[in-house]
Short mmCIF file of C-alpha atoms in Angstrom, two decimals:
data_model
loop_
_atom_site.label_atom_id
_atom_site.label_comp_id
_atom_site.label_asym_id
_atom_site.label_seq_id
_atom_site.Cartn_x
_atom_site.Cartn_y
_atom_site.Cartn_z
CA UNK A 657 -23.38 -57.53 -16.91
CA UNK A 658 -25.26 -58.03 -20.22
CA UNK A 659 -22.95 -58.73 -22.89
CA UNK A 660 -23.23 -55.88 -25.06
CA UNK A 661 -23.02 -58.04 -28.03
CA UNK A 662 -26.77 -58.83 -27.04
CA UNK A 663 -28.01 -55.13 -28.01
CA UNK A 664 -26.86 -55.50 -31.72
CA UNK A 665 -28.84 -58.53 -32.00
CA UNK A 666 -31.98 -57.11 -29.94
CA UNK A 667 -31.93 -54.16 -32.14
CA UNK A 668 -32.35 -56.31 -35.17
CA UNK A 669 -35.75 -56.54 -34.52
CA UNK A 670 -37.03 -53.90 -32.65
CA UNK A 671 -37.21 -52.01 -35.90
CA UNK A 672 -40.03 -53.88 -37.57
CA UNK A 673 -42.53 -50.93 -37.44
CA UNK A 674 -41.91 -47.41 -37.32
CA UNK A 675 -43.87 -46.65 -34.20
CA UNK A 676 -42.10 -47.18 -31.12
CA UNK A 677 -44.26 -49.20 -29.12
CA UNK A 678 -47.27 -51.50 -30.04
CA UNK A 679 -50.97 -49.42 -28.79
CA UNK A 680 -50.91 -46.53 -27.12
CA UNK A 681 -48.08 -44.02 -27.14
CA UNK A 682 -46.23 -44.08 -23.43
CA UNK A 683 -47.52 -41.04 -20.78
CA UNK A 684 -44.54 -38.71 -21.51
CA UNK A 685 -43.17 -36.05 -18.50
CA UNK A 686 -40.15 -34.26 -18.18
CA UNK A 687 -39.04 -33.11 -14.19
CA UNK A 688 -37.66 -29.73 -13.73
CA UNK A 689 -34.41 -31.25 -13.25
CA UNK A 690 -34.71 -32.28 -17.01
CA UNK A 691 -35.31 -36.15 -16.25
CA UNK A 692 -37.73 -37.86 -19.18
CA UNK A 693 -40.19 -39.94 -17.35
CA UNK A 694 -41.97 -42.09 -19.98
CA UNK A 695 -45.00 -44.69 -18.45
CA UNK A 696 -46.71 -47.51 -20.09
CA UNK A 697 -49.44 -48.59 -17.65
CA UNK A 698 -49.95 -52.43 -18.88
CA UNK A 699 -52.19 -54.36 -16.48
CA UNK A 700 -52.14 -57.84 -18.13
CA UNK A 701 -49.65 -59.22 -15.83
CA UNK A 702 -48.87 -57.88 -12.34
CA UNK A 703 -45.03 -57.34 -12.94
CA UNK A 704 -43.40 -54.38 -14.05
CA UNK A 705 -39.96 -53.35 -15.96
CA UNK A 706 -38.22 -50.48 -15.10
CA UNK A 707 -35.69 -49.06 -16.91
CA UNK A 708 -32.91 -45.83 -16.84
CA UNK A 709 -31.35 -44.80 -20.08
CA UNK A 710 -27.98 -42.65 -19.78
CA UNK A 711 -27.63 -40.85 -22.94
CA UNK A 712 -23.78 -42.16 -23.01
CA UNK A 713 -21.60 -44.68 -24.81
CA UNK A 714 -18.62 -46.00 -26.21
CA UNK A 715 -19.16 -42.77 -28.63
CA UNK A 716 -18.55 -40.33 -25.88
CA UNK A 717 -15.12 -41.55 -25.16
CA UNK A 718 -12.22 -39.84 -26.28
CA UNK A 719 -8.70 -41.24 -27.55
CA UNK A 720 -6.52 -43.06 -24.69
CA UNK A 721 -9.88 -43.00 -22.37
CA UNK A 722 -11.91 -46.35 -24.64
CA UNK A 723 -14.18 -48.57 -22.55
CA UNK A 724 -14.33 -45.84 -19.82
CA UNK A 725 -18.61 -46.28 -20.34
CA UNK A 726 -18.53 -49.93 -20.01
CA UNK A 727 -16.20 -50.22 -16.93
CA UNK A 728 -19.06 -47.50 -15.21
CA UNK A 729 -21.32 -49.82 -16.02
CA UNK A 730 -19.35 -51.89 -13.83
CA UNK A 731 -19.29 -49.93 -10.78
CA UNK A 732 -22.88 -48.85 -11.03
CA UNK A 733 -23.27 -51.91 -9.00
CA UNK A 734 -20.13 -51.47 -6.75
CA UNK A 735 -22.74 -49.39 -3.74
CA UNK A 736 -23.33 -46.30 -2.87
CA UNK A 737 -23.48 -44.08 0.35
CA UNK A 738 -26.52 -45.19 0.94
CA UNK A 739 -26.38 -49.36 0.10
CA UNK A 740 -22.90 -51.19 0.10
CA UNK A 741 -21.47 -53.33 -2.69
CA UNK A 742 -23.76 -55.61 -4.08
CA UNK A 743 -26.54 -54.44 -2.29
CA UNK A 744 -28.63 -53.68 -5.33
CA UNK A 745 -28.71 -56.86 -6.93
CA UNK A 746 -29.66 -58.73 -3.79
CA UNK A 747 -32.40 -55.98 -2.41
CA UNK A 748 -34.15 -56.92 -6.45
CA UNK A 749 -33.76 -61.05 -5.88
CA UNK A 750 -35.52 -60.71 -2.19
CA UNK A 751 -38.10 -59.44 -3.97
CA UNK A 752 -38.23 -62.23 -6.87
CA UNK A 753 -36.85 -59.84 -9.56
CA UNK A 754 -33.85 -59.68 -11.44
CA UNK A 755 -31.36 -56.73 -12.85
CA UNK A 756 -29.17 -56.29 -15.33
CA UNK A 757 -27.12 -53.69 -17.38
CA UNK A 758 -26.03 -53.33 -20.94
CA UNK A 759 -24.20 -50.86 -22.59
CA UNK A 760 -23.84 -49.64 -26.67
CA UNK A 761 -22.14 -47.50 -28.83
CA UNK A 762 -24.85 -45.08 -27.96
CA UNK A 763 -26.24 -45.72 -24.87
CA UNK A 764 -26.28 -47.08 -21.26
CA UNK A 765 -29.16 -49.32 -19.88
CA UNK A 766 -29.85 -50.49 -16.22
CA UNK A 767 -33.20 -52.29 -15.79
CA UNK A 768 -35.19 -54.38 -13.23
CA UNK A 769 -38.16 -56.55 -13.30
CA UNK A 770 -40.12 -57.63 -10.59
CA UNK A 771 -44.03 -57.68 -9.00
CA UNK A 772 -45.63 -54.81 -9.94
CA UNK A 773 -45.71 -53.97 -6.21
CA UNK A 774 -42.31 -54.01 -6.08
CA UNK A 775 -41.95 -50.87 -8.26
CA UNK A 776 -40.85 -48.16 -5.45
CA UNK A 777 -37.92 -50.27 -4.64
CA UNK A 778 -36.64 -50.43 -7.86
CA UNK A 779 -37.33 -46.77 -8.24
CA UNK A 780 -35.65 -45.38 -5.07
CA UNK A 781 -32.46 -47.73 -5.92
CA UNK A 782 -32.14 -46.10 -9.21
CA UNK A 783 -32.58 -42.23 -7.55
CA UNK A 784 -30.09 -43.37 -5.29
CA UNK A 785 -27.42 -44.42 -7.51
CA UNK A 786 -28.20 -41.83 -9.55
CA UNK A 787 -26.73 -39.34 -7.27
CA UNK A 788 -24.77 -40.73 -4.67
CA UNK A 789 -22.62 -43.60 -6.36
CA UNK A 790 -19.36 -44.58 -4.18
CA UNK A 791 -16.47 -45.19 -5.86
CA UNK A 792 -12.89 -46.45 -3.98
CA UNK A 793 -10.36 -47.07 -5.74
CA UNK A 794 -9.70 -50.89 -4.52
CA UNK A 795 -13.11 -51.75 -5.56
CA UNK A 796 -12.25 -49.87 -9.01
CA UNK A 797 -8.98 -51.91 -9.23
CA UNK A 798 -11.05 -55.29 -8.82
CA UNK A 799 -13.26 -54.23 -11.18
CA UNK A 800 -11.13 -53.16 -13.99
CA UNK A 801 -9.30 -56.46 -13.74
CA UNK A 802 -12.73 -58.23 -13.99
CA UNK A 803 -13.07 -56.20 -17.39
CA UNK A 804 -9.94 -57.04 -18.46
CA UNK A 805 -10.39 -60.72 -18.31
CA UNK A 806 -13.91 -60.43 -20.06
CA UNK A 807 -12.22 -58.62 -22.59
CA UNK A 808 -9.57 -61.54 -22.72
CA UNK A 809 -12.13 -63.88 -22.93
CA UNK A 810 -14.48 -62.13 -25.64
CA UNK A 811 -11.65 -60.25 -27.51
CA UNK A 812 -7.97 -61.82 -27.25
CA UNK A 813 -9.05 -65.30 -27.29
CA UNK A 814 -12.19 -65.09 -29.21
CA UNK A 815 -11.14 -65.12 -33.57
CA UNK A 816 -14.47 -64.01 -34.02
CA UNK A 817 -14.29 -61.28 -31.38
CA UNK A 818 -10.93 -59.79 -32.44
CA UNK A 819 -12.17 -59.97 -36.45
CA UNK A 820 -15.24 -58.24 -35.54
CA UNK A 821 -12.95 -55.59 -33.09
CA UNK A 822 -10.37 -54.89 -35.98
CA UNK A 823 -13.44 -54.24 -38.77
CA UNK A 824 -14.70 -51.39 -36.91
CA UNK A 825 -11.80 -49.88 -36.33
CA UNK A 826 -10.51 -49.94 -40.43
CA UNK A 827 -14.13 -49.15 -41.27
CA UNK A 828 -14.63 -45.84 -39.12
CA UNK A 829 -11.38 -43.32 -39.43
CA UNK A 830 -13.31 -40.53 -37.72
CA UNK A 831 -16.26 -41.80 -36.05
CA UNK A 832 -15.64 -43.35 -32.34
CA UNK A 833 -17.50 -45.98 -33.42
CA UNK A 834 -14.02 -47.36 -34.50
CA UNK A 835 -13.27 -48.64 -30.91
CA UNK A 836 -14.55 -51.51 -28.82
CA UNK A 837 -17.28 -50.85 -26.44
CA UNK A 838 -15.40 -52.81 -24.16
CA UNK A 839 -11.73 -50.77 -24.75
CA UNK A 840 -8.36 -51.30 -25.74
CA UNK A 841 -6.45 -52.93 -22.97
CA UNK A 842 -3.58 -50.61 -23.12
CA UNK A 843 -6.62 -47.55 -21.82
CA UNK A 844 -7.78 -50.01 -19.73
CA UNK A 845 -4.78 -50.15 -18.33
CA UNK A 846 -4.55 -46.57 -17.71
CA UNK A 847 -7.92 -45.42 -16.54
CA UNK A 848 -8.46 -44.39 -12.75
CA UNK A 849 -10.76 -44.53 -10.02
CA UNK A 850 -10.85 -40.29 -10.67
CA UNK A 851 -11.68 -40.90 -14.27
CA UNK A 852 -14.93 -43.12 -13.16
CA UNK A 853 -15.87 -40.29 -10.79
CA UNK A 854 -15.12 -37.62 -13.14
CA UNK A 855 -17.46 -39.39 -15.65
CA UNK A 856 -19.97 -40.39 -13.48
CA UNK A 857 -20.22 -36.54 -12.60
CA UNK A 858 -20.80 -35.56 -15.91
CA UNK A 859 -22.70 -38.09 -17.88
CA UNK A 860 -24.81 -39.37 -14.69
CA UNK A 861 -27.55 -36.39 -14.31
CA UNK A 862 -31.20 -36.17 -14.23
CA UNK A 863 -31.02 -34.48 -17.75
CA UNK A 864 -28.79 -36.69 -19.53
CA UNK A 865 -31.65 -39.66 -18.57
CA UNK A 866 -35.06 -41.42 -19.58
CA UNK A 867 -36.77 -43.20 -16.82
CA UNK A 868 -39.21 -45.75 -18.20
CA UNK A 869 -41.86 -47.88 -16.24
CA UNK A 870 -43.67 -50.16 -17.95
CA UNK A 871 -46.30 -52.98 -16.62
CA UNK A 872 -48.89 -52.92 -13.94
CA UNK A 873 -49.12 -49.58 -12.60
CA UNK A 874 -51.22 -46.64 -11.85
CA UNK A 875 -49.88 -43.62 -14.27
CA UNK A 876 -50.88 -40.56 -11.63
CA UNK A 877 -49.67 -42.28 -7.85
CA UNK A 878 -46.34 -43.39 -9.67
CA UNK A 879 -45.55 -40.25 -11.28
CA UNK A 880 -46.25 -39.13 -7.96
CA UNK A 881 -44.02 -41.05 -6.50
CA UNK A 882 -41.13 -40.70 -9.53
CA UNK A 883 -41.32 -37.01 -8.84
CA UNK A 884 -41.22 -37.25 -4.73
CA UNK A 885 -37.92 -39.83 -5.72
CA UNK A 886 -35.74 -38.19 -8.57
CA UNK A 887 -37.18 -34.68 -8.28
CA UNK A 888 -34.42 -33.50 -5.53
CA UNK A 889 -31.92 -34.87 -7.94
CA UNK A 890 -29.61 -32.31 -9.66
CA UNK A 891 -29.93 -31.41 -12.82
CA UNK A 892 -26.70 -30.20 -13.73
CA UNK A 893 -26.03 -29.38 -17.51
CA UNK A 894 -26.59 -31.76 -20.18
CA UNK A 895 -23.26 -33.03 -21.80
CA UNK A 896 -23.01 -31.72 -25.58
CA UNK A 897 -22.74 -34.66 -27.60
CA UNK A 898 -20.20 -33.45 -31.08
CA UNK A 899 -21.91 -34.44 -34.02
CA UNK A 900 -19.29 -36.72 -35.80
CA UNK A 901 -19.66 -37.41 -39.65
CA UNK A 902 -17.61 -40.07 -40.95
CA UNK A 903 -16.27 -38.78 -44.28
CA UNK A 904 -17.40 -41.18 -47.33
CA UNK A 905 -15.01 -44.09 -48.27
CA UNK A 906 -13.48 -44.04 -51.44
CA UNK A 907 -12.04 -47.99 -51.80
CA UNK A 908 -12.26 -50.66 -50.17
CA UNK A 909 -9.81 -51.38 -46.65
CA UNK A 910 -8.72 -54.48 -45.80
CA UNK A 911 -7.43 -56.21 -42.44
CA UNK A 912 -5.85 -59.00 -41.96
CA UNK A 913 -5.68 -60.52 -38.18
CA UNK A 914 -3.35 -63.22 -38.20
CA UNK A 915 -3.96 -65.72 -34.52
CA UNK A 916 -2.69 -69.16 -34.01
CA UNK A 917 -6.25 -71.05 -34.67
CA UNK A 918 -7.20 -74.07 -36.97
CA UNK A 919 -10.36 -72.52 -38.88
CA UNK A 920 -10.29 -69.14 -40.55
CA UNK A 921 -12.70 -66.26 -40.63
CA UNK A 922 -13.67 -63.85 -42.71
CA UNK A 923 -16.21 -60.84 -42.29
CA UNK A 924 -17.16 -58.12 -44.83
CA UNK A 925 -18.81 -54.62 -43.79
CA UNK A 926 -20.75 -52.24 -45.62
CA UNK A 927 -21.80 -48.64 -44.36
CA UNK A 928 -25.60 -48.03 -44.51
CA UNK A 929 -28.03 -46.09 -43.32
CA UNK A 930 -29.35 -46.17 -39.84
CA UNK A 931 -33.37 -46.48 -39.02
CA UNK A 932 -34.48 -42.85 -39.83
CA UNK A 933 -33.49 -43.79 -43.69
CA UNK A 934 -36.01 -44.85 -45.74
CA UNK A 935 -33.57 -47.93 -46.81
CA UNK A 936 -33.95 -48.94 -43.50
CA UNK A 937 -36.57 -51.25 -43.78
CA UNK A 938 -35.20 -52.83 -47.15
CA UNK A 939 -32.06 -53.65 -45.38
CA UNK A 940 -33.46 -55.10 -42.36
CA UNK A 941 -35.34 -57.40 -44.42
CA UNK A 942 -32.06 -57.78 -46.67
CA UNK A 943 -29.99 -58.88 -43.17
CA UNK A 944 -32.91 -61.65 -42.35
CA UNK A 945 -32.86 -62.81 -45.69
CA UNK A 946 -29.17 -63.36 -45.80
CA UNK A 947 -27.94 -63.89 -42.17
CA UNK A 948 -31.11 -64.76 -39.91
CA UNK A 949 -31.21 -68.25 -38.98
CA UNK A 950 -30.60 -71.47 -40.53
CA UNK A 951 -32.85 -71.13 -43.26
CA UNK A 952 -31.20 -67.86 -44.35
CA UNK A 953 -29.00 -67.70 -48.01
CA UNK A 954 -25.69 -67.64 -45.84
CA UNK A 955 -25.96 -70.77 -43.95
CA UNK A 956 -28.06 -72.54 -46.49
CA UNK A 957 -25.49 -72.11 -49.51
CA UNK A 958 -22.09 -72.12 -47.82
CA UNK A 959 -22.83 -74.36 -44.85
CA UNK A 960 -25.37 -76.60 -45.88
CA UNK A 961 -25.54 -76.91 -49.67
CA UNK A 962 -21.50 -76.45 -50.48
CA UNK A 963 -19.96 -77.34 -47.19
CA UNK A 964 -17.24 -74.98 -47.61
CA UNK A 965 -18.01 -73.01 -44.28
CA UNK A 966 -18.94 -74.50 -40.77
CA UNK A 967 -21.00 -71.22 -39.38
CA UNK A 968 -22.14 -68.16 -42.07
CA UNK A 969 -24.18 -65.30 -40.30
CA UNK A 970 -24.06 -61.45 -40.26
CA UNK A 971 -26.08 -58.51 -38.80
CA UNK A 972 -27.37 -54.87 -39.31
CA UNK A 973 -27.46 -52.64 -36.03
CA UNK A 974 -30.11 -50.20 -37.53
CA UNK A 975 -30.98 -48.22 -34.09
CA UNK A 976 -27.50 -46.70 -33.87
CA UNK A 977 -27.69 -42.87 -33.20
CA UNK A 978 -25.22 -42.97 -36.64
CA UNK A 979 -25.01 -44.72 -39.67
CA UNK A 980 -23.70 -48.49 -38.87
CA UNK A 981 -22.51 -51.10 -40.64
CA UNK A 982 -24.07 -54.19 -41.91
CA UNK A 983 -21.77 -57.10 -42.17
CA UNK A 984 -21.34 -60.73 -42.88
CA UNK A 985 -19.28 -63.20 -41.82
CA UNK A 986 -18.11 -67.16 -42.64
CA UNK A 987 -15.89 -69.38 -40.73
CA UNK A 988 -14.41 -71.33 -42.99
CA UNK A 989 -14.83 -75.19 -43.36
CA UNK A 990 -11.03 -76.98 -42.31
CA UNK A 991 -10.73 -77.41 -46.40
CA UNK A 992 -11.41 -74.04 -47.60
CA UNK A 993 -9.00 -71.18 -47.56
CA UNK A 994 -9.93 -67.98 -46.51
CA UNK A 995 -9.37 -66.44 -50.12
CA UNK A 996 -12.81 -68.99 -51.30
CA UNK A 997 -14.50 -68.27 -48.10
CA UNK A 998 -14.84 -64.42 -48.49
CA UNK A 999 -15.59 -65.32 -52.73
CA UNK A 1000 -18.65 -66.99 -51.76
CA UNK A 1001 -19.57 -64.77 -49.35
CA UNK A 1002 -19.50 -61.68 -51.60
CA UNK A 1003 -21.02 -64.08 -54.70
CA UNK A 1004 -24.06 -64.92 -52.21
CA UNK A 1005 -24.61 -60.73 -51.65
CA UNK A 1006 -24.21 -60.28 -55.92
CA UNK A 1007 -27.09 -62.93 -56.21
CA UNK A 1008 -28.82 -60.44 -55.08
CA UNK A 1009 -28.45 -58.61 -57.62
CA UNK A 1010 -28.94 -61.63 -59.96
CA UNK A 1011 -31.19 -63.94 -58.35
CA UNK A 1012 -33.37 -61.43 -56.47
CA UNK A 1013 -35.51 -63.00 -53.80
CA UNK A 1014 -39.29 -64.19 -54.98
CA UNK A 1015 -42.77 -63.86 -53.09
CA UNK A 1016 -41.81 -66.70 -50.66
CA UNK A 1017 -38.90 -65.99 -49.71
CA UNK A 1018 -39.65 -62.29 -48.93
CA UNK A 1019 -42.98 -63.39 -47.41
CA UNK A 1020 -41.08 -65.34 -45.21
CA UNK A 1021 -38.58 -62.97 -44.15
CA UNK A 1022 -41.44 -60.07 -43.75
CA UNK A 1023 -42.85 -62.81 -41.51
CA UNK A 1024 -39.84 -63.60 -39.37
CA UNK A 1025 -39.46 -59.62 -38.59
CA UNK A 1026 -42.97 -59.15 -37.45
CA UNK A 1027 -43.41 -62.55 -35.68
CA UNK A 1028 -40.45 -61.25 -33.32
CA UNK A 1029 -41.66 -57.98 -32.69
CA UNK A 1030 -45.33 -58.84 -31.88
CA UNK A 1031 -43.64 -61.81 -29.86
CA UNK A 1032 -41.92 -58.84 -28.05
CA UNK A 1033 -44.89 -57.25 -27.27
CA UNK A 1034 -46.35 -59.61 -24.48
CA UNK A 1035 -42.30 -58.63 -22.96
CA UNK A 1036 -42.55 -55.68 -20.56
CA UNK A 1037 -38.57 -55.53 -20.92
CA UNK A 1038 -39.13 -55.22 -24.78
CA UNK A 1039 -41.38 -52.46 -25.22
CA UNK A 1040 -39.25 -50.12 -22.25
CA UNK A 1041 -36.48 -50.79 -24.36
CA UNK A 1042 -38.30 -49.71 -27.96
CA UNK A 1043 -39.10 -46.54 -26.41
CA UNK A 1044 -36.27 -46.14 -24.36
CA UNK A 1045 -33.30 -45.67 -26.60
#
């Protein structure tokens, strides 16, 4: 699957403009079974994307049940009544397309591109596992252990992973943003092949979805077809989703995650807004300017002009449902301590203050953003996903 990782740093700069796609708005329906269909005929080159969002995350989790969204991710590929295990995937490469999967705090995403005259078989694959998912409990066992070691690799033996892992969860006390996407192993290590099926009931359903198509098709025959393919799906209720405020912070927090490695780490948060903020836009241009690329301050001051850090970086995940954080981060150079690694990194974010960027430098920033996103828009993948989530 997609490391989810990837989304944060997609999301980075899909926010460049407040519309959602570039040109026309998508063809918007809605099925009687509460499934959003949204189109965007695009006839430049004969492939096409399509794409299922599940309005669930990480967020919809509860205590003891953490990376329950992820590991369904998982078995979304696992068969169904209808096509065995790994059946999917390979019915998509005979065709010359590809699949894949991600899932976010917020959100799950399964997506396939291939020839635009491909498109029904991606379609009746997704109505199919839409509604008739199988799920045994050896292949659930095999799969959990294949999260496990991913979150071994990404988490346990990964500094970076684990620092980034422990500032969410001292950053959010209320929020479920505070645990990994991926889990704790101890849930891990508790969740069943019932809890999968129990989820996949609830979250799963025509109304908790977006369907988007997006390359070269014709708008009235597909919707057509969408409607012949999903329409018999049912509905069933839409899960509530609990708004969750995280109360303000008054101080700062502090962790300290102590592993046997030779260079340390350090990363600082801040809470900010998300995108519907007007602040939005100054921060995304803030993150680029600080943490995006080589050229950036980070890297340029601490890595490059000082040598006291080895890697300098950071990112701001504006598309979150809820206010995120924006955070940088330094591994430190085998000569500096972490105590004059996280000083320059909080001097570089008070100049600032003090040394406020000129025309240049924000021209060039301003650039970066809208270079990517325009560069996105010749991506069928892309623009599903900026009106997608």
């Amino acid at each position: 699957m997609m490391r989810h990782g990837r989304f944060a740093l997609l999301a980075l700069w899909l926010i460049a403009v407040a519309a959602p796609a570039w040109g026309a708005p998508p063809l918007e329906s809605v099925l009687p079974n509460g499934l959003r269909v949204l189109l965007i005929p695009e006839p430049k080159a004969p492939v096409v994307t399509v794409q299922v969002w599940y309005r669930v995350g990480s967020r919809d989790e509860v205590s003891g049940k953490t990376g329950l969204s992820h590991l369904m991710e998982h078995m979304m590929f696992k068969g169904t009544e209808r096509h065995g295990k790994g059946e999917f995937s390979r019915l998509i490469a005979g065709r010359g397309g590809t699949d894949n999967a991600f899932t976010s705090e917020d959100y799950t995403a399964y997506f396939e591109t291939l020839a635009g005259d491909q498109v029904d078989l991606a379609l009746e694959l997704e109505a199919d596992r839409m509604t008739g998912l199988a799920v045994s409990d050896d292949e659930f066992a095999l799969e959990r252990d294949v999260v496990k070691e991913e979150r071994r690799q990404r988490t346990e033996d990964d500094p970076h992973g684990a620092l980034t892992e422990h500032l969410s969860a001292v950053a959010y006390l209320a929020h479920p943003y505070r645990w990994p996407i991926i889990g704790w192993m101890d849930d891990l290590d508790r969740l069943t092949a019932a809890d999968v099926r129990a989820y996949y009931r609830l979250h799963y359903t025509p109304a908790n979805a977006t369907l988007v198509v997006v390359g070269d098709v014709e708008p009235t025959a597909l919707m057509g077809r969408i409607t012949t393919l999903f329409g018999p799906v049912d509905g069933g209720p839409r899960p509530s989703r609990p708004a969750v405020i995280e109360p303000p912070q008054r101080g700062e927090r502090r962790v300290t995650v102590k592993r046997d490695v030779q260079l340390s780490s350090v990363m600082v948060g801040y809470h900010v807004p998300k995108y519907s903020h007007p602040d939005s836009y100054a921060l995304t241009v803030l993150a680029g300017l600080l943490a995006e690329g080589r050229s950036a301050r980070l890297y340029r001051t601490l890595v490059y002009e000082r040598q006291i850090a080895l890697e300098a970086g950071g990112d701001y995940t504006a598309l979150s449902a809820d206010p995120p954080l924006l955070y940088v981060y330094g591994t430190a150079h085998p000569t500096t301590s972490a105590a004059d690694l996280e000083r320059a990194l909080l001097d570089e974010i008070e100049r600032l203050k003090t040394a406020p960027p000129g025309e240049r430098e924000l021209t060039k920033a301003k650039n970066q953003i809208e270079a990517q996103f325009l560069l996105g828009q010749d991506s069928s993948f892309y623009r599903g996903m900026q009106v997608g989530m």
